[in-house]
Coordinates of C-alpha atoms in Angstrom, one line a residue:
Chain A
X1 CA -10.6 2.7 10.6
X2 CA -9.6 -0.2 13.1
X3 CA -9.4 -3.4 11.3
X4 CA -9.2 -2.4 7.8
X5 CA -6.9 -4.3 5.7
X6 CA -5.3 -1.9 3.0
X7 CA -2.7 -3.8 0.3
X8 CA -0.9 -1.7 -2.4
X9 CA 0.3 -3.7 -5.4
X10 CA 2.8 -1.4 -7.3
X11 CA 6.0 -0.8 -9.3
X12 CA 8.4 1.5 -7.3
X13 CA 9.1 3.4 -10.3
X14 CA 5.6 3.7 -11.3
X15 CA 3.6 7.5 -11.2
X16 CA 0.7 5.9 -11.3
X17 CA 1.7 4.2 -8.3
X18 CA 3.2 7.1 -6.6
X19 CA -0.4 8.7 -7.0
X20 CA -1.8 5.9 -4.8
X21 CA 1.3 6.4 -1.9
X22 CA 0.7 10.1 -2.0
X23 CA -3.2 9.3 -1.1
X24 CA -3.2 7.2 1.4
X25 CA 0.2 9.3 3.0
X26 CA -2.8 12.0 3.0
X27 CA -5.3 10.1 4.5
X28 CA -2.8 8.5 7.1
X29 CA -3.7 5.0 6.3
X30 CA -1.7 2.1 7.2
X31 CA -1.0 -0.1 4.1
X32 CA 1.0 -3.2 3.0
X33 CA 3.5 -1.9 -0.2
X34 CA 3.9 -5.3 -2.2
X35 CA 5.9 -4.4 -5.0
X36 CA 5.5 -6.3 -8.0
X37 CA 7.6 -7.5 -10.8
X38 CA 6.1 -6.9 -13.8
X39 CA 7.8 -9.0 -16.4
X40 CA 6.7 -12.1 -14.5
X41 CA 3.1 -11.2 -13.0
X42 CA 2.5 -12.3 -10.0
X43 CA -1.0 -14.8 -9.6
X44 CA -2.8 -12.6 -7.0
X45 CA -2.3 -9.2 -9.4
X46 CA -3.5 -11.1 -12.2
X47 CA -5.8 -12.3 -10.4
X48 CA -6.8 -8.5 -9.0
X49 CA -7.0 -6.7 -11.7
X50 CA -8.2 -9.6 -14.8
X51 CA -8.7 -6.7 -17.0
X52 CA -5.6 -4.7 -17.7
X53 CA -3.4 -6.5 -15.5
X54 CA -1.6 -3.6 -13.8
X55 CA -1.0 -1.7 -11.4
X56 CA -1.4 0.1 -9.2
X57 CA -4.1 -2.1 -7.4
X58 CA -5.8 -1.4 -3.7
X59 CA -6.7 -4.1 -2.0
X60 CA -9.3 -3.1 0.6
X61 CA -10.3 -6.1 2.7
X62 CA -10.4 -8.3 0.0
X63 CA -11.5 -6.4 -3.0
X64 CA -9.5 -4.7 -5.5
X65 CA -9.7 -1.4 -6.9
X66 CA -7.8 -0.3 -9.9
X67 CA -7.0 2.8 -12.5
X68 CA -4.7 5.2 -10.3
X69 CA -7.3 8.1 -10.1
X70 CA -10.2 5.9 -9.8
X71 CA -8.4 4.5 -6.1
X72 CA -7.4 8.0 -5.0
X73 CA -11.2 9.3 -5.5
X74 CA -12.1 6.1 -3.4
X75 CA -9.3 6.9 -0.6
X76 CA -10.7 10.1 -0.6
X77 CA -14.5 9.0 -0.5
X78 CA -14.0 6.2 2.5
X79 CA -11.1 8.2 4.1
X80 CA -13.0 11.4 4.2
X81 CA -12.7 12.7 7.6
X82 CA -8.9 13.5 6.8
X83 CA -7.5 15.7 4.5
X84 CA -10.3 16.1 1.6
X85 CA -8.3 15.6 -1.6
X86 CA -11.3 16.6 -3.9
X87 CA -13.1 20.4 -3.2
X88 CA -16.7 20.7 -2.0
X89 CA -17.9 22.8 -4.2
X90 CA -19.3 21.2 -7.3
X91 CA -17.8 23.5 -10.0
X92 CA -14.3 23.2 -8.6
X93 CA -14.7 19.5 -8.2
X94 CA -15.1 19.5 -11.7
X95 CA -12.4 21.3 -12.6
X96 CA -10.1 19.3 -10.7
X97 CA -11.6 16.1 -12.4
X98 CA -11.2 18.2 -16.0
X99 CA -7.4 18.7 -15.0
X100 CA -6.5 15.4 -13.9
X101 CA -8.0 14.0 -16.8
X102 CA -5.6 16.2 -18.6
X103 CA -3.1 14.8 -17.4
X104 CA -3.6 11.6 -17.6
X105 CA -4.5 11.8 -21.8
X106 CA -1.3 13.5 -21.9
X107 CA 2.0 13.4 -19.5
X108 CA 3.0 10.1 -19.7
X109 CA 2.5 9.0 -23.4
X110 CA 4.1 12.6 -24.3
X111 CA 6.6 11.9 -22.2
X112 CA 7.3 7.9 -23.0
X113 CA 7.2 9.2 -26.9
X114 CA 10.4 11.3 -25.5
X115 CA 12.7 8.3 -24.3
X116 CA 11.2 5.9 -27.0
X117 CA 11.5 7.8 -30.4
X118 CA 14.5 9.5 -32.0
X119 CA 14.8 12.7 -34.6
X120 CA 11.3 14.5 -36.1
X121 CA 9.9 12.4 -33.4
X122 CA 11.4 13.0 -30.9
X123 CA 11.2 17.1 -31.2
X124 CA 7.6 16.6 -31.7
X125 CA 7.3 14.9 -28.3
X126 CA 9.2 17.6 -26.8
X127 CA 7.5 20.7 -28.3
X128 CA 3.8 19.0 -27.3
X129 CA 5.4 18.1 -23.7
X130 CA 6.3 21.6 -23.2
X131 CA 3.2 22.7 -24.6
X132 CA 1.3 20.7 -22.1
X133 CA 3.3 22.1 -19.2
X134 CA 2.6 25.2 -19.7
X135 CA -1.0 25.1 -19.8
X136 CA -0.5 23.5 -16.8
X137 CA 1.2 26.5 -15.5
X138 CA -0.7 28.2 -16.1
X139 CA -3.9 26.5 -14.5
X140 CA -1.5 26.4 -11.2
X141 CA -1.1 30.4 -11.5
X142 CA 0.0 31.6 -8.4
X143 CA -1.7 28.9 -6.3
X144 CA 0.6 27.1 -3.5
X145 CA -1.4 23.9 -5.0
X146 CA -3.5 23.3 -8.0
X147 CA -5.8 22.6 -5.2
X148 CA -5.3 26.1 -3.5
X149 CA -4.0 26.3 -0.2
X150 CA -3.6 22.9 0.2
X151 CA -2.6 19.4 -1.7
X152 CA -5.4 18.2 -3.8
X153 CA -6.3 15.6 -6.8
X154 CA -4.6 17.5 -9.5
X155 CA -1.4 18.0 -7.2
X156 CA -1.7 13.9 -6.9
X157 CA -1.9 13.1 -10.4
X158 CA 0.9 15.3 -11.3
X159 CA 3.9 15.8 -9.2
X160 CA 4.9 12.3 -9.4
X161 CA 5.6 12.8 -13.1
X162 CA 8.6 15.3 -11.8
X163 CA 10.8 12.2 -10.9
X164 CA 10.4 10.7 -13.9
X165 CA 11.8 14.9 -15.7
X166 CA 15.6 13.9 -15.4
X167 CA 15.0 10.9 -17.6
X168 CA 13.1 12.9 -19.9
X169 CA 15.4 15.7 -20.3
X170 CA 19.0 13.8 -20.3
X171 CA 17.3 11.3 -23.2
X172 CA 16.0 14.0 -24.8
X173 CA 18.5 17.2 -24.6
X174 CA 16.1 19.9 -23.2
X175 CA 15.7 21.5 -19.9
X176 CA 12.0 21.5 -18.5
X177 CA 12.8 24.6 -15.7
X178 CA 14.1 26.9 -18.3
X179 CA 10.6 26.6 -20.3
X180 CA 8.5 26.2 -17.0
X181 CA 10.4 27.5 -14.5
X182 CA 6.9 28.3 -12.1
X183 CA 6.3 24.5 -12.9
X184 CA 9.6 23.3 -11.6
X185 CA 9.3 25.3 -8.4
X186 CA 6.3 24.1 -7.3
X187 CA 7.3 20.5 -7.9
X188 CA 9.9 21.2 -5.3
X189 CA 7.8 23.0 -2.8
X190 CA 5.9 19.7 -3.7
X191 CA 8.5 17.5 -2.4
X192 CA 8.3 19.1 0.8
X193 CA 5.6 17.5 2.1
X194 CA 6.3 14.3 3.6
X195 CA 3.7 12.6 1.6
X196 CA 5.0 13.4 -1.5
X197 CA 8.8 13.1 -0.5
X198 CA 8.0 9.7 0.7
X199 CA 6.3 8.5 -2.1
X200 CA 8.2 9.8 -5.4
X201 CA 11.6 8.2 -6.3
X202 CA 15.1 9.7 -6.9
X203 CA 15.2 10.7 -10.0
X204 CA 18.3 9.0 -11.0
X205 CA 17.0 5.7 -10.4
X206 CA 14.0 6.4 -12.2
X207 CA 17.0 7.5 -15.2
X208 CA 19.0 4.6 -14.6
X209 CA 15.6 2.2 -15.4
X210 CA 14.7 4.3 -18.3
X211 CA 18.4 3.7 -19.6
X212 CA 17.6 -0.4 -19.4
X213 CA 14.3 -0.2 -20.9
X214 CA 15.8 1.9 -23.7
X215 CA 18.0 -0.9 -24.6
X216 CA 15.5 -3.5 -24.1
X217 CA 13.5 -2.0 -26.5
X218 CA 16.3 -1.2 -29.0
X219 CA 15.9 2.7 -28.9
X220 CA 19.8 4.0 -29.5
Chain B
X1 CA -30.9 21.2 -36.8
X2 CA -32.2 21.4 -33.1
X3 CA -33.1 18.8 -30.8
X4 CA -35.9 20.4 -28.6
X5 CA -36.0 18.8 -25.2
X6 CA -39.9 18.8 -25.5
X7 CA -40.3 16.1 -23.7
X8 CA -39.2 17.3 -20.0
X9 CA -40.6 20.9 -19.9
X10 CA -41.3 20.8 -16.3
X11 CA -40.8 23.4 -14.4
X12 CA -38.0 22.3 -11.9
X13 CA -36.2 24.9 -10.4
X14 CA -32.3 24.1 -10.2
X15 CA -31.6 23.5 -6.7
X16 CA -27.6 24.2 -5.7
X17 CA -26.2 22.9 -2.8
X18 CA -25.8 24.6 0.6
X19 CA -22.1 25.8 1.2
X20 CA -20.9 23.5 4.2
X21 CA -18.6 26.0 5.7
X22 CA -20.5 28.4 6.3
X23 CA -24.3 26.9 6.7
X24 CA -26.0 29.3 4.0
X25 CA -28.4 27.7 1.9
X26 CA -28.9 29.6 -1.8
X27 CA -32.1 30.5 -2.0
X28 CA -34.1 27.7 -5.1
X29 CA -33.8 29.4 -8.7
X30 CA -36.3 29.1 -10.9
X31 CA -34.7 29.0 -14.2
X32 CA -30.7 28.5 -13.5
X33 CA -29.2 29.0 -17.2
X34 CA -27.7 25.8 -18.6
X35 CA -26.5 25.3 -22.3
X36 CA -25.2 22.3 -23.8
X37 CA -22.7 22.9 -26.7
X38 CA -23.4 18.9 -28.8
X39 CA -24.3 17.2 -31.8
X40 CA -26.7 14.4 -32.0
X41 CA -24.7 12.0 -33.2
X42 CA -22.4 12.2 -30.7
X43 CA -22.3 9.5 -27.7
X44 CA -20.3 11.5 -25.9
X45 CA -23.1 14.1 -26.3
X46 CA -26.0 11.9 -25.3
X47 CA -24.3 11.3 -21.8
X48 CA -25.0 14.6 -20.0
X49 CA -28.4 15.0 -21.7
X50 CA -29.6 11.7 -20.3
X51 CA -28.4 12.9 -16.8
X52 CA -29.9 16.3 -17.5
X53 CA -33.7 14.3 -18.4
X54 CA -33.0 12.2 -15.1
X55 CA -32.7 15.3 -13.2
X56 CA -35.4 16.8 -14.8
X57 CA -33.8 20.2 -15.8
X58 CA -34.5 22.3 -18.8
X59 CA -31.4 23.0 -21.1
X60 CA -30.5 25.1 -24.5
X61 CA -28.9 22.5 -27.1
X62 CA -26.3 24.0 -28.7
X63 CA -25.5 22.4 -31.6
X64 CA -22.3 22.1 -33.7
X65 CA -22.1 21.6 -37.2
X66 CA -20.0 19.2 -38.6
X67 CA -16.9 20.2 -40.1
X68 CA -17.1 23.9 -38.1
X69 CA -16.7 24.7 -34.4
X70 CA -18.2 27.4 -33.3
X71 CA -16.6 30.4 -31.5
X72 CA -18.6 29.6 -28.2
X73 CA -17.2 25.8 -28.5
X74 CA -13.1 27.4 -28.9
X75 CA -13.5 29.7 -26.0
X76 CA -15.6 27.4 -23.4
X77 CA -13.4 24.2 -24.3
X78 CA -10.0 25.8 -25.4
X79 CA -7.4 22.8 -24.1
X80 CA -9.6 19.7 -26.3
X81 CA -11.8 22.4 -28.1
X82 CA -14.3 19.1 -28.4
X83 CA -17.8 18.9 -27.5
X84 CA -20.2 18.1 -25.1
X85 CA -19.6 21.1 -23.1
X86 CA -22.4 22.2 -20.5
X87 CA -22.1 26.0 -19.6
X88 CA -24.2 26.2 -16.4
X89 CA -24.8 29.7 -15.2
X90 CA -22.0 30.8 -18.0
X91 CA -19.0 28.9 -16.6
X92 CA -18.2 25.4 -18.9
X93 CA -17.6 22.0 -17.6
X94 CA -15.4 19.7 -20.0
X95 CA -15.2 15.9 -20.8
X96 CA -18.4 13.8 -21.0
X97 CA -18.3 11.6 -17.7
X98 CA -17.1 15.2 -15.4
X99 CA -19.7 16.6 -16.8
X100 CA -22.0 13.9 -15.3
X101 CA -20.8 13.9 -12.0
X102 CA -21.2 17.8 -11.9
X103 CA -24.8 17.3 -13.0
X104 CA -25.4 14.3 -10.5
X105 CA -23.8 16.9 -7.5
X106 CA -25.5 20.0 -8.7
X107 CA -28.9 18.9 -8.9
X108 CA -28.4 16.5 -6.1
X109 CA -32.2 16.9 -5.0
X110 CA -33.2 14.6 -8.2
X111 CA -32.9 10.8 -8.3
X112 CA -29.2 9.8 -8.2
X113 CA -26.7 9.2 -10.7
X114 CA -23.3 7.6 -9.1
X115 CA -24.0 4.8 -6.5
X116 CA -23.8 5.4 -3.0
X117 CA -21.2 3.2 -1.7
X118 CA -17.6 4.0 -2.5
X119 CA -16.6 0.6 -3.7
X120 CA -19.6 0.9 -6.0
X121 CA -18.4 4.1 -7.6
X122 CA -15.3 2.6 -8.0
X123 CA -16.6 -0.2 -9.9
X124 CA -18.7 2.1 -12.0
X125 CA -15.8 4.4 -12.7
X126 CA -13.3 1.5 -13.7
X127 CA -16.0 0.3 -16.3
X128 CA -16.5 3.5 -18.2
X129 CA -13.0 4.1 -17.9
X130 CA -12.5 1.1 -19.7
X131 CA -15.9 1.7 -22.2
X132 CA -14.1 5.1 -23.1
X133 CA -10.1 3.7 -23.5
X134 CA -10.6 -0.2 -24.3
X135 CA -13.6 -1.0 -26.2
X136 CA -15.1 2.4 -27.9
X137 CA -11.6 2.7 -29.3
X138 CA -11.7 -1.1 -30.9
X139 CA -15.7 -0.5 -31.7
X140 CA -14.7 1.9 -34.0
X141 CA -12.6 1.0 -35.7
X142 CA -13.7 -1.5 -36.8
X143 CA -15.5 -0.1 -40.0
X144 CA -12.9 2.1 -41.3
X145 CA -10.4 -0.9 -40.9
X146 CA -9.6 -2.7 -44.4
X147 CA -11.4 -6.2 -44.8
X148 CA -9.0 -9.3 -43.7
X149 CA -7.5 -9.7 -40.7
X150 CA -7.1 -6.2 -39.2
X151 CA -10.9 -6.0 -39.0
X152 CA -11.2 -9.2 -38.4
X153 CA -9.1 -8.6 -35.2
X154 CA -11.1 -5.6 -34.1
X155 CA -14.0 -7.7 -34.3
X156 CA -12.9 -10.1 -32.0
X157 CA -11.3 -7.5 -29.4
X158 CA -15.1 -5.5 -29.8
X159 CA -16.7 -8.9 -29.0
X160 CA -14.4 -10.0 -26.1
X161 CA -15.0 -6.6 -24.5
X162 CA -18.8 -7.5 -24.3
X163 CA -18.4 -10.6 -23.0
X164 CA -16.6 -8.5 -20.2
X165 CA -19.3 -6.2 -19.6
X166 CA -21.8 -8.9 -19.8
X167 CA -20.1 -10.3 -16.5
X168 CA -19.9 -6.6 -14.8
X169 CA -23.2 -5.9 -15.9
X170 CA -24.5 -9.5 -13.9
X171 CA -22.1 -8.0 -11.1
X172 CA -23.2 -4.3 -10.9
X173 CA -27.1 -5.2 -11.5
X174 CA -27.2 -8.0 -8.8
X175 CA -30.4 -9.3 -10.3
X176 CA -32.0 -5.6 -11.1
X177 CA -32.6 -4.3 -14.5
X178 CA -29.9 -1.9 -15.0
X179 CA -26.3 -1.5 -14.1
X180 CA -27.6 1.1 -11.4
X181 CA -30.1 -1.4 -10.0
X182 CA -33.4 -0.3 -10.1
X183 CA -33.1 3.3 -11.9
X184 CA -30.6 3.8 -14.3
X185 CA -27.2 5.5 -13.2
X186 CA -23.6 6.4 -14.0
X187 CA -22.4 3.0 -16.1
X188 CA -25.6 2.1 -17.9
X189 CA -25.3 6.0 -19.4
X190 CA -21.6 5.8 -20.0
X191 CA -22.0 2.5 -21.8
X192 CA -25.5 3.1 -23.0
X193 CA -24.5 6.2 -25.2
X194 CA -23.2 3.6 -27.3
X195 CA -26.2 1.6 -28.1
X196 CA -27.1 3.6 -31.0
X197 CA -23.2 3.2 -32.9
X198 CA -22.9 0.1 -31.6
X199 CA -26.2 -0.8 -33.9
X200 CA -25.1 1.2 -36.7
X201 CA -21.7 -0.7 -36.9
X202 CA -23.3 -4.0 -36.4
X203 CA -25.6 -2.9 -39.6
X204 CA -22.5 -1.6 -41.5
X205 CA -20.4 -4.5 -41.1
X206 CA -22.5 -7.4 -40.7
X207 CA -21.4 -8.5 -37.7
X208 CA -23.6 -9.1 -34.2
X209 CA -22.2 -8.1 -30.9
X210 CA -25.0 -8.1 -28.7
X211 CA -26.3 -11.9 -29.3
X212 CA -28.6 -14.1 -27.2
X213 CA -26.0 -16.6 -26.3
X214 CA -23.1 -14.7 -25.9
X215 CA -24.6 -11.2 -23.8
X216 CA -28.2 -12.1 -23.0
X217 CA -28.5 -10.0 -20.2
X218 CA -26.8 -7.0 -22.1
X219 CA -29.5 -7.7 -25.3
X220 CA -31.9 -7.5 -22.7
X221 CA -30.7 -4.4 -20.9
X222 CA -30.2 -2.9 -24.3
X223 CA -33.8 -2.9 -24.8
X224 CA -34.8 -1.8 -21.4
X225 CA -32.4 1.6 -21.6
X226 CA -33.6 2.7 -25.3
X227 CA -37.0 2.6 -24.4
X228 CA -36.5 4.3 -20.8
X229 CA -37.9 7.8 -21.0
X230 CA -34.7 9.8 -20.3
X231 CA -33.0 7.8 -22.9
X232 CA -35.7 7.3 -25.8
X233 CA -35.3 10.8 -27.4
X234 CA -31.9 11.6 -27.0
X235 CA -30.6 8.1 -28.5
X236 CA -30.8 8.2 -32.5
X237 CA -32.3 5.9 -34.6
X238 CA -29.9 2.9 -36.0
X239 CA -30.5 3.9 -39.8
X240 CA -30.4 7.5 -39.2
X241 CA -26.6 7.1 -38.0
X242 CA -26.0 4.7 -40.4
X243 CA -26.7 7.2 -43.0
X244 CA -25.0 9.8 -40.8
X245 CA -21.6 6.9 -40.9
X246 CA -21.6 7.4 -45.0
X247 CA -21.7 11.1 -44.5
X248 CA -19.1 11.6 -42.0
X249 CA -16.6 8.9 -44.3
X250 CA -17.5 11.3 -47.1
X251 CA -15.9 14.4 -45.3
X252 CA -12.9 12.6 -43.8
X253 CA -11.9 11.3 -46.9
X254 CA -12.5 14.6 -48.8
X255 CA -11.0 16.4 -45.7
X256 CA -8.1 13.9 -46.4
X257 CA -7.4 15.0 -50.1
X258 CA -7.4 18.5 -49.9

């Protein structure tokens, strides 16, 4: 759409961010990245998003829309003649909002229980991270994409999670492909696409962060 | 105990939608089979049978017993294995607000749930995001929470989250009587599902959180949504949940000590 003004406030190590990049890569839509530095908000994202004051945030001419999912069902509902990230049919739509959900309640506190806890902890972080994964293998079956033939919601919410794994499993000494090996592949098939290549990090930087906020917090 | 939805036995045949690829439009039926797996205390609960009485359609409550889920319950919702769940035509849909949506894009010939516009929905979506993760969280809380300070902070966080939704309600209303505008839609049933606890813990704790000075527009809203007709039977009686609160503490403790 000619003359649309598209901002993304965001942290580059951020899923919840990559979601957003992924989305709008989708949709084709040209977009201003402002990355933000999070231990000294800036005025305009406080100012964006008064509630939670995070990010990501889209800025669309002027008015802000927050909560990752909530901005990739909006890209997907003003951006619609491109790419449809949600199904038509109503059934499957909810499924895919079911299973995005599902991730959301669960991934990333799992996972941020892994690098922040030590001992019984720490093994019960694992065990219920594992757990999760495989229920979402088995949801992905022997789809190319939990949306099917091509990359949906679920697939947006998700694969950004796999560049934050390496952290995961060097902190916590397990290996997510042995357990969910159908997982790991499609993660790379994933990474693939230039959407999603584009928009998730190398996984050692994300490792490297995880390694300062580790000590920042005191976990050792 | 069953709820009977006597109040909406009009005949309404569940429309479905026509599938765009291909053109076809399903022929109107009559009775489509929908069952809601619940518990009438539950706010969660109240959500898709509000949109279910704004759409007009006939449903089969389920309902759970407290303490005991039934076999249906485990094998329609086996990931959260929590209720609402609304089996339409025998396939389940999961998680209170999806299950909206579905109702508001299956029976999309009956007045309209979400808004239209997409930065509408947005809006809508962000606040009972926030309802759901923020403030029901804080809400309660608030009576299981020892006397002192902890409550005392709860309290406050409960009370600063309304004067929040006070200044999305002014926002999303634009001068109408509900969050939807004119009818009622998507946030004043995510929020509104609450009206009945959030009575019940004002009564339990002594504390007022819809007030004249600080939400008058919410007080007043309040009002308007109990009494609207796909609300007023579905949303329990303050005392009744009240009582329901003792009951429920009962259990957990003696759930505890076992």
């Amino acid at each position: 759409m000619a003359g649309d003004q598209v901002t993304l406030l965001d942290f580059w190590a951020s899923p919840f961010g990559m979601r957003v990049r992924i989305a709008l890569a989708e949709k084709g839509v040209k977009y201003e990245y402002s990355e933000q530095d999070l231990r000294n908000k800036s005025a305009l994202l406080l100012q964006m998003n008064p509630v939670h004051k995070k990010i990501p945030v889209l800025v669309h001419n002027g008015k802000p829309v927050c909560e990752s999912l909530i901005i990739v069902q909006y890209i997907d509902e003003v951006w619609k003649d491109k790419a449809p990230l949600l199904p038509s049919d109503p059934y499957q739509r909810a499924q895919s909002r079911f299973w995005a959900d599902f991730v959301d309640k669960k991934i990333y506190d799992i996972g941020r229980k892994i690098w922040t806890t030590k001992g019984d902890d720490q093994e019960a972080a694992k065990k219920d991270f594992i757990d999760c994964l495989k229920l979402l293998e088995g949801e992905l079956g022997d789809k190319p994409y939990f949306g099917g033939e091509t990359i949906g919601y679920v697939d947006i919410a998700f694969v950004p999670f796999y560049s934050w794994f390496h952290a995961y499993e060097t902190v916590g000494n397990f290996n997510i492909e042995a357990e969910c090996p159908k997982l790991i592949a499609y993660c790379k098939s994933c990474l693939q696409k230039e959407s999603v290549s584009k928009s998730l990090q190398d996984p050692q930087k994300v490792y490297d962060f995880i390694v300062m906020l580790r000590k920042n917090l005191g976990v050792e | 105990m069953v709820m009977s939805n006597s109040s909406f036995r009009r005949r309404q045949g569940a429309k479905r939608k026509p599938i765009s690829s291909f053109g076809l439009i399903l022929p109107v039926m009559a009775n489509s089979d929908v069952k809601l797996i619940g518990a009438w205390p539950s706010p969660f609960v109240m959500r898709p049978r509000i949109a279910l009485n704004i759409k007009s359609v006939e449903y089969e409550f389920l309902e759970e017993k407290l303490g005991s889920k039934s076999q249906l319950l485990l094998e329609s919702n086996p990931v959260h294995k929590k209720i609402p769940v609304l089996i339409h035509d025998g396939k389940p849909i999961c998680e209170s607000l999806v299950i909206v949506e579905y109702i508001d894009e299956v029976w999309s010939s009956g007045p309209s749930i979400l808004p239209s516009d997409p930065y509408d929905r947005a809006i809508a979506r962000f606040w009972a995001a926030y309802i759901d993760e923020k403030w029901f969280p804080a809400m309660r809380n608030i009576t299981a929470a020892k006397e002192g300070e902890s409550r005392k902070a709860l309290i406050e966080q409960a009370g600063e989250g309304m004067v929040l939704l006070e200044d999305a309600f002014g926002k999303c209303s634009k001068g109408k009587g509900f969050f939807g505008g004119d009818q009622i839609g998507y946030l004043d049933i995510a929020f509104g599902s609450f009206l009945g606890w959030l009575r019940a813990i004002e009564k339990l704790n002594g504390v007022e959180l819809l007030d004249e000075t600080k939400t008058p527009g919410l007080l007043k809203w309040a009002q308007r949504f109990s009494s609207h007709p796909p609300v007023k039977n579905v949303l329990p009686e303050t005392d009744k949940l009240v009582e329901f609160a003792k009951v429920l503490a009962k259990y957990k403790a003696a759930e505890s000590t076992s």
